[in-house]
PDB file of C-alpha atoms in Angstrom:
ATOM      1  CA  UNK A   1     -10.608 137.101 144.874  1.00 45.00           C
ATOM      2  CA  UNK A   2      -8.681 140.519 144.083  1.00 44.00           C
ATOM      3  CA  UNK A   3      -5.135 139.408 145.609  1.00 44.00           C
ATOM      4  CA  UNK A   4      -5.594 136.218 143.496  1.00 42.00           C
ATOM      5  CA  UNK A   5      -6.403 137.951 140.023  1.00 43.00           C
ATOM      6  CA  UNK A   6      -3.229 139.877 140.463  1.00 39.00           C
ATOM      7  CA  UNK A   7      -0.772 136.964 141.304  1.00 46.00           C
ATOM      8  CA  UNK A   8      -2.085 135.145 138.171  1.00 44.00           C
ATOM      9  CA  UNK A   9      -2.077 138.311 136.282  1.00 46.00           C
ATOM     10  CA  UNK A  10       1.677 138.621 137.328  1.00 46.00           C
ATOM     11  CA  UNK A  11       2.154 135.292 136.227  1.00 48.00           C
ATOM     12  CA  UNK A  12       0.823 135.614 132.904  1.00 42.00           C
ATOM     13  CA  UNK A  13       2.883 138.984 132.587  1.00 47.00           C
ATOM     14  CA  UNK A  14       6.157 136.900 133.584  1.00 45.00           C
ATOM     15  CA  UNK A  15       5.801 133.771 131.302  1.00 47.00           C
ATOM     16  CA  UNK A  16       7.221 135.839 127.843  1.00 43.00           C
ATOM     17  CA  UNK A  17       9.692 137.272 129.220  1.00 45.00           C
ATOM     18  CA  UNK A  18      11.199 133.442 130.649  1.00 49.00           C
ATOM     19  CA  UNK A  19      10.425 132.168 127.498  1.00 40.00           C
ATOM     20  CA  UNK A  20      12.537 134.948 125.703  1.00 40.00           C
ATOM     21  CA  UNK A  21      15.343 134.283 128.035  1.00 46.00           C
ATOM     22  CA  UNK A  22      15.317 130.580 127.167  1.00 43.00           C
ATOM     23  CA  UNK A  23      15.523 130.951 123.616  1.00 40.00           C
ATOM     24  CA  UNK A  24      18.551 133.427 123.731  1.00 40.00           C
ATOM     25  CA  UNK A  25      20.102 130.951 126.157  1.00 44.00           C
ATOM     26  CA  UNK A  26      19.860 128.332 123.761  1.00 40.00           C
ATOM     27  CA  UNK A  27      21.001 130.132 120.778  1.00 35.00           C
ATOM     28  CA  UNK A  28      24.159 130.929 122.776  1.00 38.00           C
ATOM     29  CA  UNK A  29      24.186 127.144 123.617  1.00 40.00           C
ATOM     30  CA  UNK A  30      23.980 126.305 119.961  1.00 38.00           C
ATOM     31  CA  UNK A  31      26.429 128.778 118.484  1.00 40.00           C
ATOM     32  CA  UNK A  32      29.444 126.703 118.427  1.00 42.00           C
ATOM     33  CA  UNK A  33      27.525 123.885 116.459  1.00 38.00           C
ATOM     34  CA  UNK A  34      25.769 125.962 114.061  1.00 39.00           C
ATOM     35  CA  UNK A  35      29.299 128.091 113.243  1.00 41.00           C
ATOM     36  CA  UNK A  36      30.315 127.787 109.563  1.00 42.00           C
ATOM     37  CA  UNK A  37      33.059 125.140 109.069  1.00 43.00           C
ATOM     38  CA  UNK A  38      35.355 127.468 107.417  1.00 40.00           C
ATOM     39  CA  UNK A  39      35.989 129.676 110.306  1.00 41.00           C
ATOM     40  CA  UNK A  40      36.964 126.571 112.475  1.00 41.00           C
ATOM     41  CA  UNK A  41      39.448 125.679 109.485  1.00 42.00           C
ATOM     42  CA  UNK A  42      41.148 128.700 109.044  1.00 46.00           C
ATOM     43  CA  UNK A  43      42.635 128.644 112.407  1.00 46.00           C
ATOM     44  CA  UNK A  44      45.934 126.213 111.836  1.00 50.00           C
ATOM     45  CA  UNK A  45      46.443 122.978 114.046  1.00 49.00           C
ATOM     46  CA  UNK A  46      49.664 123.476 116.374  1.00 51.00           C
ATOM     47  CA  UNK A  47      52.241 121.274 114.820  1.00 46.00           C
ATOM     48  CA  UNK A  48      53.345 118.651 117.029  1.00 50.00           C
ATOM     49  CA  UNK A  49      56.739 118.740 118.946  1.00 49.00           C
ATOM     50  CA  UNK A  50      59.345 117.176 117.284  1.00 47.00           C
ATOM     51  CA  UNK A  51      60.613 113.541 118.378  1.00 45.00           C
ATOM     52  CA  UNK A  52      63.702 112.084 118.633  1.00 45.00           C
ATOM     53  CA  UNK A  53      64.127 108.859 116.293  1.00 44.00           C
ATOM     54  CA  UNK A  54      66.553 106.397 117.617  1.00 50.00           C
ATOM     55  CA  UNK A  55      69.558 106.036 115.083  1.00 45.00           C
ATOM     56  CA  UNK A  56      68.718 102.193 114.888  1.00 45.00           C
ATOM     57  CA  UNK A  57      65.344 102.692 113.651  1.00 46.00           C
ATOM     58  CA  UNK A  58      66.236 104.678 110.538  1.00 50.00           C
ATOM     59  CA  UNK A  59      66.631 102.650 107.429  1.00 52.00           C
ATOM     60  CA  UNK A  60      69.958 102.540 105.617  1.00 56.00           C
ATOM     61  CA  UNK A  61      69.910 102.126 102.186  1.00 62.00           C
ATOM     62  CA  UNK A  62      72.686  99.306 100.719  1.00 57.00           C
ATOM     63  CA  UNK A  63      75.324 101.143  98.662  1.00 67.00           C
ATOM     64  CA  UNK A  64      75.138 100.377  94.901  1.00 82.00           C
ATOM     65  CA  UNK A  65      77.135  98.496  92.722  1.00 93.00           C
ATOM     66  CA  UNK A  66      80.507 100.099  91.986  1.00 94.00           C
ATOM     67  CA  UNK A  67      82.042  98.660  88.740  1.00 96.00           C
ATOM     68  CA  UNK A  68      85.808  99.151  88.253  1.00 96.00           C
ATOM     69  CA  UNK A  69      87.452  98.902  84.770  1.00 97.00           C
ATOM     70  CA  UNK A  70      91.656  98.507  84.666  1.00 97.00           C
ATOM     71  CA  UNK A  71      92.713  98.461  81.212  1.00 98.00           C
ATOM     72  CA  UNK A  72      96.468  98.321  81.531  1.00 98.00           C
ATOM     73  CA  UNK A  73      99.587  97.447  79.477  1.00 98.00           C
ATOM     74  CA  UNK A  74     101.762  94.976  80.089  1.00 98.00           C
ATOM     75  CA  UNK A  75     105.064  94.412  78.906  1.00 97.00           C
ATOM     76  CA  UNK A  76     106.707  91.075  79.988  1.00 97.00           C
ATOM     77  CA  UNK A  77     109.421  89.174  78.966  1.00 96.00           C
ATOM     78  CA  UNK A  78     108.174  85.489  77.785  1.00 95.00           C
ATOM     79  CA  UNK A  79     109.794  82.426  78.459  1.00 94.00           C
ATOM     80  CA  UNK A  80     108.227  79.217  76.911  1.00 93.00           C
ATOM     81  CA  UNK A  81     108.749  75.512  76.644  1.00 93.00           C
ATOM     82  CA  UNK A  82     106.483  73.719  74.236  1.00 92.00           C
ATOM     83  CA  UNK A  83     106.246  69.960  72.949  1.00 92.00           C
ATOM     84  CA  UNK A  84     104.869  70.292  69.485  1.00 91.00           C
ATOM     85  CA  UNK A  85     103.380  66.983  68.556  1.00 90.00           C
ATOM     86  CA  UNK A  86     104.584  65.326  65.298  1.00 87.00           C
ATOM     87  CA  UNK A  87     102.238  63.719  62.717  1.00 81.00           C
ATOM     88  CA  UNK A  88     102.344  59.722  63.198  1.00 80.00           C
ATOM     89  CA  UNK A  89     103.443  60.347  66.846  1.00 84.00           C
ATOM     90  CA  UNK A  90     106.456  61.598  68.933  1.00 86.00           C
ATOM     91  CA  UNK A  91     107.134  65.489  70.166  1.00 90.00           C
ATOM     92  CA  UNK A  92     109.426  68.095  69.043  1.00 89.00           C
ATOM     93  CA  UNK A  93     110.581  70.114  72.317  1.00 90.00           C
ATOM     94  CA  UNK A  94     110.937  74.152  71.768  1.00 90.00           C
ATOM     95  CA  UNK A  95     112.409  76.807  74.151  1.00 90.00           C
ATOM     96  CA  UNK A  96     111.673  80.518  73.440  1.00 90.00           C
ATOM     97  CA  UNK A  97     112.631  83.631  75.179  1.00 92.00           C
ATOM     98  CA  UNK A  98     111.430  86.943  73.415  1.00 92.00           C
ATOM     99  CA  UNK A  99     111.296  90.040  74.969  1.00 94.00           C
ATOM    100  CA  UNK A 100     109.691  93.363  74.307  1.00 95.00           C
ATOM    101  CA  UNK A 101     112.030  94.831  71.638  1.00 93.00           C
ATOM    102  CA  UNK A 102     111.605  91.856  70.056  1.00 92.00           C
ATOM    103  CA  UNK A 103     107.868  91.084  69.726  1.00 93.00           C
ATOM    104  CA  UNK A 104     106.459  94.754  69.677  1.00 94.00           C
ATOM    105  CA  UNK A 105     107.630  95.582  65.777  1.00 94.00           C
ATOM    106  CA  UNK A 106     106.099  92.111  65.243  1.00 92.00           C
ATOM    107  CA  UNK A 107     103.020  92.708  67.261  1.00 94.00           C
ATOM    108  CA  UNK A 108      99.412  91.393  65.213  1.00 93.00           C
ATOM    109  CA  UNK A 109      97.158  92.697  67.741  1.00 94.00           C
ATOM    110  CA  UNK A 110      96.850  92.929  71.771  1.00 95.00           C
ATOM    111  CA  UNK A 111      94.360  93.187  74.438  1.00 96.00           C
ATOM    112  CA  UNK A 112      94.669  93.622  78.290  1.00 98.00           C
ATOM    113  CA  UNK A 113      91.807  94.454  80.297  1.00 98.00           C
ATOM    114  CA  UNK A 114      90.977  93.517  84.027  1.00 98.00           C
ATOM    115  CA  UNK A 115      87.681  94.886  85.890  1.00 97.00           C
ATOM    116  CA  UNK A 116      85.335  93.912  89.013  1.00 97.00           C
ATOM    117  CA  UNK A 117      81.853  94.594  89.712  1.00 97.00           C
ATOM    118  CA  UNK A 118      81.798  95.139  93.981  1.00 96.00           C
ATOM    119  CA  UNK A 119      78.528  94.785  95.836  1.00 95.00           C
ATOM    120  CA  UNK A 120      79.113  95.694  99.583  1.00 93.00           C
ATOM    121  CA  UNK A 121      81.899  93.133 100.844  1.00 95.00           C
ATOM    122  CA  UNK A 122      81.564  90.598  97.506  1.00 97.00           C
ATOM    123  CA  UNK A 123      82.883  90.826  94.583  1.00 98.00           C
ATOM    124  CA  UNK A 124      83.211  89.259  91.032  1.00 98.00           C
ATOM    125  CA  UNK A 125      86.298  89.729  89.158  1.00 98.00           C
ATOM    126  CA  UNK A 126      87.762  89.349  85.846  1.00 98.00           C
ATOM    127  CA  UNK A 127      91.168  89.673  83.866  1.00 98.00           C
ATOM    128  CA  UNK A 128      91.600  89.063  80.609  1.00 98.00           C
ATOM    129  CA  UNK A 129      95.221  89.166  77.776  1.00 97.00           C
ATOM    130  CA  UNK A 130      95.447  88.189  74.599  1.00 97.00           C
ATOM    131  CA  UNK A 131      98.771  88.757  72.394  1.00 94.00           C
ATOM    132  CA  UNK A 132      99.233  87.526  68.917  1.00 95.00           C
ATOM    133  CA  UNK A 133     102.903  88.128  68.121  1.00 94.00           C
ATOM    134  CA  UNK A 134     105.750  87.096  65.703  1.00 91.00           C
ATOM    135  CA  UNK A 135     109.042  86.086  67.458  1.00 86.00           C
ATOM    136  CA  UNK A 136     112.311  84.970  66.848  1.00 80.00           C
ATOM    137  CA  UNK A 137     115.163  82.960  68.739  1.00 75.00           C
ATOM    138  CA  UNK A 138     113.209  79.841  69.309  1.00 78.00           C
ATOM    139  CA  UNK A 139     115.326  77.036  69.658  1.00 85.00           C
ATOM    140  CA  UNK A 140     114.444  73.226  68.843  1.00 85.00           C
ATOM    141  CA  UNK A 141     115.926  71.006  71.501  1.00 87.00           C
ATOM    142  CA  UNK A 142     115.282  67.815  70.590  1.00 88.00           C
ATOM    143  CA  UNK A 143     113.028  65.209  68.286  1.00 85.00           C
ATOM    144  CA  UNK A 144     111.192  62.433  70.784  1.00 86.00           C
ATOM    145  CA  UNK A 145     110.272  59.960  68.167  1.00 78.00           C
ATOM    146  CA  UNK A 146     109.121  57.059  70.818  1.00 68.00           C
ATOM    147  CA  UNK A 147     112.602  55.963  71.281  1.00 64.00           C
ATOM    148  CA  UNK A 148     115.658  57.922  72.234  1.00 69.00           C
ATOM    149  CA  UNK A 149     115.008  61.540  72.404  1.00 79.00           C
ATOM    150  CA  UNK A 150     117.313  63.173  68.987  1.00 80.00           C
ATOM    151  CA  UNK A 151     119.520  65.715  69.728  1.00 82.00           C
ATOM    152  CA  UNK A 152     117.743  68.508  67.016  1.00 80.00           C
ATOM    153  CA  UNK A 153     120.641  70.666  66.319  1.00 77.00           C
ATOM    154  CA  UNK A 154     122.002  67.711  64.287  1.00 76.00           C
ATOM    155  CA  UNK A 155     118.997  68.419  61.781  1.00 75.00           C
ATOM    156  CA  UNK A 156     117.973  71.805  62.437  1.00 74.00           C
ATOM    157  CA  UNK A 157     119.615  74.785  60.340  1.00 64.00           C
ATOM    158  CA  UNK A 158     117.717  77.379  61.745  1.00 66.00           C
ATOM    159  CA  UNK A 159     113.770  78.491  62.965  1.00 68.00           C
ATOM    160  CA  UNK A 160     112.293  80.773  60.080  1.00 65.00           C
ATOM    161  CA  UNK A 161     110.106  82.682  62.773  1.00 80.00           C
ATOM    162  CA  UNK A 162     107.636  81.809  65.082  1.00 87.00           C
ATOM    163  CA  UNK A 163     104.169  83.256  65.801  1.00 91.00           C
ATOM    164  CA  UNK A 164     102.703  83.159  69.605  1.00 91.00           C
ATOM    165  CA  UNK A 165      99.248  83.556  70.117  1.00 94.00           C
ATOM    166  CA  UNK A 166      98.525  83.357  73.827  1.00 94.00           C
ATOM    167  CA  UNK A 167      95.261  84.274  75.603  1.00 96.00           C
ATOM    168  CA  UNK A 168      95.283  84.047  79.494  1.00 97.00           C
ATOM    169  CA  UNK A 169      91.892  85.019  81.231  1.00 97.00           C
ATOM    170  CA  UNK A 170      91.182  84.847  85.136  1.00 98.00           C
ATOM    171  CA  UNK A 171      87.526  84.954  86.746  1.00 98.00           C
ATOM    172  CA  UNK A 172      87.112  84.757  90.252  1.00 98.00           C
ATOM    173  CA  UNK A 173      84.815  85.759  93.264  1.00 98.00           C
ATOM    174  CA  UNK A 174      85.959  87.598  96.118  1.00 98.00           C
ATOM    175  CA  UNK A 175      85.049  88.633  99.694  1.00 98.00           C
ATOM    176  CA  UNK A 176      87.043  91.668 101.503  1.00 97.00           C
ATOM    177  CA  UNK A 177      88.074  90.321 104.531  1.00 98.00           C
ATOM    178  CA  UNK A 178      89.396  94.009 106.118  1.00 97.00           C
ATOM    179  CA  UNK A 179      88.873  97.394 105.211  1.00 95.00           C
ATOM    180  CA  UNK A 180      89.400 100.802 106.656  1.00 93.00           C
ATOM    181  CA  UNK A 181      90.835 104.327 106.120  1.00 90.00           C
ATOM    182  CA  UNK A 182      94.386 102.306 105.895  1.00 93.00           C
ATOM    183  CA  UNK A 183      93.236 100.357 102.977  1.00 95.00           C
ATOM    184  CA  UNK A 184      91.640  96.742 102.228  1.00 97.00           C
ATOM    185  CA  UNK A 185      92.443  93.171 101.900  1.00 98.00           C
ATOM    186  CA  UNK A 186      90.258  90.632  99.862  1.00 98.00           C
ATOM    187  CA  UNK A 187      90.619  86.500  99.540  1.00 98.00           C
ATOM    188  CA  UNK A 188      89.085  85.277  96.498  1.00 98.00           C
ATOM    189  CA  UNK A 189      88.962  81.811  94.532  1.00 98.00           C
ATOM    190  CA  UNK A 190      88.244  81.021  90.995  1.00 98.00           C
ATOM    191  CA  UNK A 191      89.751  79.460  88.024  1.00 97.00           C
ATOM    192  CA  UNK A 192      92.867  80.367  85.019  1.00 97.00           C
ATOM    193  CA  UNK A 193      92.587  79.414  81.486  1.00 96.00           C
ATOM    194  CA  UNK A 194      95.395  79.574  79.354  1.00 94.00           C
ATOM    195  CA  UNK A 195      95.213  78.890  75.424  1.00 94.00           C
ATOM    196  CA  UNK A 196      98.415  78.656  73.668  1.00 92.00           C
ATOM    197  CA  UNK A 197      98.096  78.756  69.454  1.00 93.00           C
ATOM    198  CA  UNK A 198     101.789  78.723  68.296  1.00 92.00           C
ATOM    199  CA  UNK A 199     103.553  78.085  65.251  1.00 91.00           C
ATOM    200  CA  UNK A 200     107.189  77.704  64.050  1.00 89.00           C
ATOM    201  CA  UNK A 201     108.779  77.118  60.458  1.00 86.00           C
ATOM    202  CA  UNK A 202     111.873  74.914  60.448  1.00 83.00           C
ATOM    203  CA  UNK A 203     114.561  74.571  57.875  1.00 83.00           C
ATOM    204  CA  UNK A 204     116.424  71.559  58.174  1.00 81.00           C
ATOM    205  CA  UNK A 205     120.010  70.615  56.710  1.00 79.00           C
ATOM    206  CA  UNK A 206     118.812  66.666  56.116  1.00 78.00           C
ATOM    207  CA  UNK A 207     115.832  64.842  56.207  1.00 78.00           C
ATOM    208  CA  UNK A 208     114.608  63.213  59.736  1.00 80.00           C
ATOM    209  CA  UNK A 209     113.484  59.690  59.222  1.00 80.00           C
ATOM    210  CA  UNK A 210     112.073  56.884  61.848  1.00 79.00           C
ATOM    211  CA  UNK A 211     113.922  54.230  62.770  1.00 74.00           C
ATOM    212  CA  UNK A 212     111.254  52.413  60.128  1.00 77.00           C
ATOM    213  CA  UNK A 213     112.712  54.123  57.481  1.00 76.00           C
ATOM    214  CA  UNK A 214     109.366  56.654  57.137  1.00 80.00           C
ATOM    215  CA  UNK A 215     109.945  60.241  56.762  1.00 79.00           C
ATOM    216  CA  UNK A 216     109.014  62.648  59.441  1.00 81.00           C
ATOM    217  CA  UNK A 217     109.966  65.662  58.006  1.00 81.00           C
ATOM    218  CA  UNK A 218     112.110  66.804  54.897  1.00 80.00           C
ATOM    219  CA  UNK A 219     114.484  69.957  54.214  1.00 79.00           C
ATOM    220  CA  UNK A 220     111.207  72.286  56.047  1.00 81.00           C
ATOM    221  CA  UNK A 221     109.142  71.384  58.439  1.00 83.00           C
ATOM    222  CA  UNK A 222     106.123  73.487  60.210  1.00 86.00           C
ATOM    223  CA  UNK A 223     105.401  72.486  63.826  1.00 89.00           C
ATOM    224  CA  UNK A 224     101.757  73.516  65.182  1.00 92.00           C
ATOM    225  CA  UNK A 225     100.096  73.196  68.550  1.00 93.00           C
ATOM    226  CA  UNK A 226      96.772  74.362  70.170  1.00 93.00           C
ATOM    227  CA  UNK A 227      95.955  73.905  73.595  1.00 92.00           C
ATOM    228  CA  UNK A 228      93.794  75.077  76.325  1.00 93.00           C
ATOM    229  CA  UNK A 229      94.356  74.641  80.350  1.00 92.00           C
ATOM    230  CA  UNK A 230      92.568  75.465  83.113  1.00 94.00           C
ATOM    231  CA  UNK A 231      93.750  75.787  86.918  1.00 95.00           C
ATOM    232  CA  UNK A 232      91.615  76.129  89.881  1.00 97.00           C
ATOM    233  CA  UNK A 233      93.218  79.467  92.148  1.00 98.00           C
ATOM    234  CA  UNK A 234      92.901  81.015  95.336  1.00 98.00           C
ATOM    235  CA  UNK A 235      94.533  84.184  96.253  1.00 98.00           C
ATOM    236  CA  UNK A 236      94.970  87.821  97.956  1.00 98.00           C
ATOM    237  CA  UNK A 237      94.075  91.150  96.541  1.00 98.00           C
ATOM    238  CA  UNK A 238      94.205  94.761  97.961  1.00 97.00           C
ATOM    239  CA  UNK A 239      95.908  98.258  98.352  1.00 96.00           C
ATOM    240  CA  UNK A 240      97.444  99.704 101.213  1.00 96.00           C
ATOM    241  CA  UNK A 241      97.219 103.865 101.747  1.00 94.00           C
ATOM    242  CA  UNK A 242     100.364 105.595 102.170  1.00 91.00           C
ATOM    243  CA  UNK A 243      99.778 109.310 103.589  1.00 79.00           C
ATOM    244  CA  UNK A 244      96.796 111.353 103.836  1.00 77.00           C
ATOM    245  CA  UNK A 245      94.782 113.194 100.874  1.00 76.00           C
ATOM    246  CA  UNK A 246      97.367 115.438  99.350  1.00 76.00           C
ATOM    247  CA  UNK A 247      96.697 119.261  97.927  1.00 61.00           C
ATOM    248  CA  UNK A 248      96.462 118.453  94.352  1.00 66.00           C
ATOM    249  CA  UNK A 249      93.314 116.859  93.450  1.00 68.00           C
ATOM    250  CA  UNK A 250      92.234 115.160  96.657  1.00 78.00           C
ATOM    251  CA  UNK A 251      93.869 111.734  95.664  1.00 88.00           C
ATOM    252  CA  UNK A 252      95.933 109.202  98.067  1.00 91.00           C
ATOM    253  CA  UNK A 253      99.208 107.253  97.325  1.00 93.00           C
ATOM    254  CA  UNK A 254      98.579 103.763  97.756  1.00 95.00           C
ATOM    255  CA  UNK A 255     100.868 100.258  97.085  1.00 97.00           C
ATOM    256  CA  UNK A 256      98.672  97.632  95.464  1.00 97.00           C
ATOM    257  CA  UNK A 257      99.288  94.029  95.876  1.00 98.00           C
ATOM    258  CA  UNK A 258      98.406  90.785  94.448  1.00 98.00           C
ATOM    259  CA  UNK A 259      99.307  87.186  95.160  1.00 98.00           C
ATOM    260  CA  UNK A 260      97.433  83.911  93.680  1.00 98.00           C
ATOM    261  CA  UNK A 261      98.665  80.296  92.957  1.00 98.00           C
ATOM    262  CA  UNK A 262      96.553  77.114  92.110  1.00 97.00           C
ATOM    263  CA  UNK A 263      96.277  74.034  90.152  1.00 93.00           C
ATOM    264  CA  UNK A 264      94.690  71.796  87.789  1.00 89.00           C
ATOM    265  CA  UNK A 265      96.274  70.776  84.427  1.00 81.00           C
ATOM    266  CA  UNK A 266      99.072  72.256  86.085  1.00 88.00           C
ATOM    267  CA  UNK A 267     100.772  74.148  88.597  1.00 94.00           C
ATOM    268  CA  UNK A 268      99.756  78.273  88.360  1.00 96.00           C
ATOM    269  CA  UNK A 269     101.204  81.098  90.344  1.00 97.00           C
ATOM    270  CA  UNK A 270     101.251  85.217  90.220  1.00 98.00           C
ATOM    271  CA  UNK A 271     102.340  88.013  91.870  1.00 98.00           C
ATOM    272  CA  UNK A 272     102.350  92.125  91.306  1.00 98.00           C
ATOM    273  CA  UNK A 273     102.957  94.897  93.348  1.00 98.00           C
ATOM    274  CA  UNK A 274     103.675  98.614  92.709  1.00 98.00           C
ATOM    275  CA  UNK A 275     102.744 102.064  93.514  1.00 96.00           C
ATOM    276  CA  UNK A 276      99.902 104.110  92.781  1.00 94.00           C
ATOM    277  CA  UNK A 277      98.131 107.248  92.768  1.00 92.00           C
ATOM    278  CA  UNK A 278      93.713 107.190  93.350  1.00 90.00           C
ATOM    279  CA  UNK A 279      91.123 109.656  93.194  1.00 89.00           C
ATOM    280  CA  UNK A 280      87.214 108.929  93.904  1.00 85.00           C
ATOM    281  CA  UNK A 281      86.675 107.912  90.115  1.00 86.00           C
ATOM    282  CA  UNK A 282      90.249 107.709  88.554  1.00 91.00           C
ATOM    283  CA  UNK A 283      93.509 105.961  89.868  1.00 92.00           C
ATOM    284  CA  UNK A 284      96.772 104.830  87.781  1.00 95.00           C
ATOM    285  CA  UNK A 285      99.817 102.599  89.254  1.00 97.00           C
ATOM    286  CA  UNK A 286     102.991 100.898  87.892  1.00 98.00           C
ATOM    287  CA  UNK A 287     104.806  98.371  88.811  1.00 98.00           C
ATOM    288  CA  UNK A 288     105.937  94.454  88.093  1.00 98.00           C
ATOM    289  CA  UNK A 289     103.788  91.344  87.533  1.00 98.00           C
ATOM    290  CA  UNK A 290     105.114  87.863  86.932  1.00 98.00           C
ATOM    291  CA  UNK A 291     102.802  85.128  86.057  1.00 98.00           C
ATOM    292  CA  UNK A 292     104.050  81.158  85.766  1.00 97.00           C
ATOM    293  CA  UNK A 293     102.819  77.818  84.558  1.00 95.00           C
ATOM    294  CA  UNK A 294     104.446  75.017  85.251  1.00 92.00           C
ATOM    295  CA  UNK A 295     103.602  71.298  83.938  1.00 86.00           C
ATOM    296  CA  UNK A 296     105.153  68.132  83.958  1.00 77.00           C
ATOM    297  CA  UNK A 297     108.095  67.537  81.178  1.00 72.00           C
ATOM    298  CA  UNK A 298     105.706  65.613  79.001  1.00 78.00           C
ATOM    299  CA  UNK A 299     102.918  67.862  79.047  1.00 88.00           C
ATOM    300  CA  UNK A 300     102.194  70.265  76.086  1.00 90.00           C
ATOM    301  CA  UNK A 301     103.177  73.085  78.042  1.00 91.00           C
ATOM    302  CA  UNK A 302     105.738  72.194  80.589  1.00 93.00           C
ATOM    303  CA  UNK A 303     106.772  75.594  81.254  1.00 93.00           C
ATOM    304  CA  UNK A 304     105.685  79.429  80.514  1.00 94.00           C
ATOM    305  CA  UNK A 305     106.791  82.240  82.442  1.00 97.00           C
ATOM    306  CA  UNK A 306     105.633  86.262  81.752  1.00 97.00           C
ATOM    307  CA  UNK A 307     107.263  88.767  83.660  1.00 98.00           C
ATOM    308  CA  UNK A 308     107.799  92.760  83.288  1.00 98.00           C
ATOM    309  CA  UNK A 309     106.723  96.016  84.237  1.00 98.00           C
ATOM    310  CA  UNK A 310     102.996  96.987  84.033  1.00 98.00           C
ATOM    311  CA  UNK A 311     101.381 100.144  84.079  1.00 98.00           C
ATOM    312  CA  UNK A 312      97.563  99.942  85.331  1.00 97.00           C
ATOM    313  CA  UNK A 313      94.649 102.672  84.770  1.00 97.00           C
ATOM    314  CA  UNK A 314      91.368 102.485  86.960  1.00 94.00           C
ATOM    315  CA  UNK A 315      87.852 104.126  86.269  1.00 95.00           C
ATOM    316  CA  UNK A 316      84.908 103.568  88.795  1.00 92.00           C
ATOM    317  CA  UNK A 317      81.681 104.230  87.958  1.00 90.00           C
TER     318      UNK A 317
END
């Protein structure tokens, strides 16, 4: 009896100690779960190791549009053959050759501007020239009144002056077929318009009559023509750089070239080359430009040729 009492009393004394130990163990087990979040947040997470990205997966934005403006000054010698219509039927054929020294003092208005917009390999280009000048030296060759052409020298004493108004506009789309550190070559196709607005005053020694006796001209006469024609064209243009980047300004010298040809109402072709200097935003070139229109003998404009020196600026935006 006494031993059982002692054993039960020992177990009774050990039970509170076991409860206290279990409670302490539970507190240590719950400590990580009940700790304030601010303590865990204050410890920064380790940064991820850098991972190499393949070049093929890097997004490359397409280049923006590039706008180039080319103001230029072209001083061509102008040669024309024009069939002026005569009231009542027939034509008067005239020829004219005028140089810059002749028409610049009589210049009424002139404008010359070219430009293009480039996107990757594609481009849209335009070139417009307008001249309104006075000229001397036009000669009336023949009067064609429906029968045998009549030699005009028998009637015309002099031409009192010519007002020559000419508009030439080229519009085309291009594609860059080759490009490198050496330069670039672009093929293009489009249309060229030429508009001729001419007036010539004549002084005749005697009047001009038709075979039926009707009067064509008295002692003075005026000839007027207003004609617009269009031709489809195709060609190439570009530049070839000469040498490396120079020390002053970081630019490069280059040889520009341009050639086109086409046909519609008549045959036309144009060529240009020279020498230029180009930086990233500005360039200038000097050279020679020639433009020709050829029609049939009975066309309103059988011939129009312009050729002479040209200086061109280049502004890139």
